Short mmCIF file of C-alpha atoms in Angstrom, two decimals:
data_model
loop_
_atom_site.label_atom_id
_atom_site.label_comp_id
_atom_site.label_asym_id
_atom_site.label_seq_id
_atom_site.Cartn_x
_atom_site.Cartn_y
_atom_site.Cartn_z
CA MET A 928 92.39 112.92 90.80
CA THR A 929 95.48 114.45 88.78
CA GLU A 930 98.94 112.87 89.69
CA PRO A 931 101.61 114.95 91.44
CA VAL A 932 104.46 115.99 89.19
CA ARG A 933 108.10 115.26 90.34
CA ALA A 934 110.18 118.73 90.78
CA ASP A 935 113.56 116.64 91.71
CA ALA A 936 115.90 114.56 89.56
CA GLN A 937 115.29 111.31 88.85
CA PRO A 938 118.29 108.58 89.20
CA VAL A 939 119.29 107.23 85.75
CA TYR A 940 120.57 103.82 85.12
CA THR A 941 122.64 102.76 82.59
CA ILE A 942 123.91 98.67 81.76
CA THR A 943 126.91 98.04 80.89
CA GLN A 944 128.64 95.27 79.82
CA HIS A 945 131.61 93.85 81.97
CA ARG A 946 134.27 92.20 80.10
CA PRO A 947 136.76 90.06 81.86
CA ALA A 948 140.38 89.98 81.11
CA ASP A 949 140.69 85.79 80.74
CA VAL A 950 138.56 85.93 77.48
CA ILE A 951 139.08 82.61 75.81
CA ALA A 952 140.38 83.38 72.06
CA VAL A 953 140.00 80.45 69.71
CA SER A 954 141.70 81.07 66.31
CA PRO A 955 140.18 78.73 63.50
CA GLY A 956 141.88 75.45 62.97
CA ALA A 957 143.11 75.72 66.21
CA ALA A 958 142.51 73.40 69.11
CA PRO A 959 140.41 75.27 71.70
CA VAL A 960 141.95 76.55 75.14
CA ALA A 961 140.50 74.24 78.14
CA PRO A 962 138.51 76.89 79.90
CA PRO A 963 139.38 77.28 83.73
CA ALA A 964 137.42 75.77 86.47
CA PRO A 965 134.33 77.09 87.33
CA PRO A 966 134.42 79.82 90.07
CA THR A 967 131.86 79.29 92.44
CA ALA A 968 128.60 76.44 92.54
CA GLY A 969 125.77 76.61 89.69
CA VAL A 970 127.83 78.04 87.20
CA GLU A 971 128.30 76.62 83.71
CA LEU A 972 130.46 77.35 80.60
CA VAL A 973 127.83 78.87 78.13
CA THR A 974 128.12 79.77 74.44
CA LEU A 975 126.78 82.36 73.44
CA PRO A 976 125.87 83.55 70.04
CA GLY A 977 128.88 85.04 68.51
CA GLY A 978 130.13 82.21 69.61
CA GLU A 979 131.94 83.47 73.00
CA GLN A 980 132.09 81.04 75.98
CA ARG A 981 131.43 82.74 79.05
CA TRP A 982 130.76 81.50 82.89
CA ALA A 983 127.08 81.78 83.80
CA TYR A 984 124.35 81.10 86.27
CA VAL A 985 122.14 78.86 84.52
CA GLN A 986 118.56 77.56 86.17
CA PRO A 987 118.59 74.15 87.09
CA GLY A 988 116.68 71.46 84.64
CA PRO A 989 113.41 70.71 85.79
CA LEU A 990 113.12 69.46 88.58
CA PRO A 991 112.19 65.67 88.29
CA VAL A 992 108.35 64.60 88.71
CA PRO A 993 107.45 62.23 91.83
CA ALA A 994 106.34 59.04 90.56
CA GLY A 995 102.57 58.93 90.75
CA PRO A 996 100.94 55.76 92.56
CA THR A 997 101.48 52.67 90.62
CA ARG A 998 98.96 50.93 88.98
CA GLN A 999 98.16 47.69 91.06
CA PRO A 1000 96.82 44.71 89.18
CA VAL A 1001 92.99 43.96 89.13
CA PRO A 1002 92.45 41.17 92.02
CA ALA A 1003 91.08 38.00 90.60
CA TRP A 1004 88.11 38.08 93.24
CA ALA A 1005 87.32 41.29 91.67
CA LYS A 1006 87.65 40.05 88.29
CA THR A 1007 85.25 37.03 89.24
CA ALA A 1008 82.57 39.66 91.38
CA ALA A 1009 82.44 41.81 87.75
CA LEU A 1010 82.00 38.76 85.48
CA LEU A 1011 79.29 36.98 87.96
CA MET A 1012 77.52 40.39 88.42
CA TRP A 1013 76.19 39.93 84.99
CA SER A 1014 74.65 36.23 85.18
CA ALA A 1015 73.07 37.68 88.77
CA ALA A 1016 71.66 40.50 87.08
CA GLY A 1017 70.64 38.52 84.34
CA SER A 1018 69.27 35.87 86.39
CA ALA A 1019 66.77 37.95 88.47
CA ALA A 1020 65.78 39.83 85.25
CA LEU A 1021 64.79 36.28 83.70
CA ALA A 1022 63.11 35.55 87.06
CA GLY A 1023 61.14 38.76 87.47
CA TRP A 1024 59.88 38.27 83.90
CA GLY A 1025 58.77 34.65 84.15
CA LEU A 1026 56.57 35.93 87.62
CA SER A 1027 54.80 38.53 85.93
CA LEU A 1028 54.10 35.52 83.51
CA ALA A 1029 52.78 33.25 85.86
CA GLY A 1030 51.07 36.07 88.18
CA PRO A 1031 47.66 35.20 86.85
CA TRP A 1032 48.24 31.27 86.92
CA LEU A 1033 49.26 32.01 90.67
CA GLU A 1034 46.66 33.49 91.66
CA ALA A 1035 44.56 30.97 90.34
CA LEU A 1036 46.40 28.67 92.25
CA ALA A 1037 46.13 30.11 95.18
CA TRP A 1038 42.17 30.83 95.17
CA ALA A 1039 42.03 26.45 94.26
CA LEU A 1040 44.53 25.67 97.27
CA VAL A 1041 42.00 27.96 99.50
CA ALA A 1042 39.05 26.33 98.09
CA PHE A 1043 40.59 22.68 98.36
CA ALA A 1044 40.67 23.52 102.43
CA ALA A 1045 37.51 24.95 102.64
CA ALA A 1046 36.34 21.81 101.48
CA VAL A 1047 38.70 19.60 103.61
CA THR A 1048 37.35 21.43 106.43
CA VAL A 1049 33.91 20.89 105.61
CA VAL A 1050 34.09 17.14 105.02
CA ALA A 1051 36.15 16.54 108.14
CA PHE A 1052 32.95 18.46 110.15
CA VAL A 1053 31.01 16.26 108.34
CA VAL A 1054 32.77 13.12 109.02
CA ARG A 1055 33.18 14.09 112.51
CA GLY A 1056 29.36 14.86 113.12
CA LEU A 1057 28.61 11.02 111.49
CA PHE A 1058 30.49 9.25 113.83
CA SER A 1059 29.51 11.42 116.86
CA GLY A 1060 26.19 10.43 115.85
CA LEU A 1061 26.81 6.72 115.59
CA ARG A 1062 28.79 6.79 119.45
CA ARG A 1063 25.42 8.60 120.82
CA ARG A 1064 22.85 5.97 119.45
CA GLY A 1065 25.09 3.32 120.32
CA GLY A 1066 23.94 3.38 123.92
CA GLY A 1067 26.04 2.12 126.97
CA GLY A 1068 26.48 4.19 130.28
CA GLY A 1069 27.74 7.36 130.68
CA ASN A 1070 31.08 8.72 131.52
CA HIS A 1071 32.23 11.12 134.10
CA ALA A 1072 35.41 12.55 134.90
CA GLU A 1073 36.48 15.33 137.52
CA ALA A 1074 39.93 16.80 138.01
CA THR A 1075 41.13 19.34 140.88
CA ALA A 1076 43.99 21.27 140.40
CA THR A 1077 45.22 23.33 143.57
CA ALA A 1078 48.19 25.96 143.16
CA THR A 1079 50.11 28.02 146.01
CA GLY A 1080 52.26 30.88 145.93
CA ARG A 1081 53.96 34.14 147.57
CA THR A 1082 53.25 37.65 146.59
CA VAL A 1083 55.59 40.22 146.23
CA LEU A 1084 54.83 42.08 150.02
CA GLY A 1085 54.97 38.39 151.55
CA GLY A 1086 51.23 37.37 151.38
CA LYS A 1087 50.15 33.75 150.63
CA VAL A 1088 47.96 32.94 147.51
CA THR A 1089 46.30 30.11 146.82
CA ALA A 1090 44.47 28.61 143.42
CA THR A 1091 41.96 25.79 143.16
CA ALA A 1092 40.54 25.08 139.87
CA THR A 1093 37.96 22.08 139.25
CA ALA A 1094 37.09 20.58 136.01
CA ILE A 1095 34.24 17.85 135.27
CA ALA A 1096 33.40 16.12 131.97
CA ARG A 1097 30.05 14.09 131.38
CA SER A 1098 29.45 11.99 128.81
CA GLU A 1099 25.73 10.25 128.05
#
């Protein structure tokens, strides 16, 4: 695509310097004349590279940087917790290592306790059998006991319910 060519005349701008009449002239050895008051706010007296002083609008200095959040001291509980974490972690690791070493021994101990419980049960049944046999041989009269229990109640629909149980025990 080609650019269109302009046929009309374009305005030409020329930059000129404005020289005010109140230029301050400083002669060597003489005290400088005090400059007049600034014309508006934001204007400062600046010295140009040739030594001439002029009023000029200047950019304000950098804005003050807002202070960031101030550092707070670390609370005592956090320091204590941080120090104790190493102890707790080390203790847990040591306990785990100790249990891994004691594992086979603990398994053998568990089997020994199971065997001991079985032996105690067998001995209890044998002793009970011996004493119950002696009681039967001893002779004597037989015992007879009977118990009856009755309970009554109401159903959800208002009916009456009665239950009776009888237990009989005989020893000869």
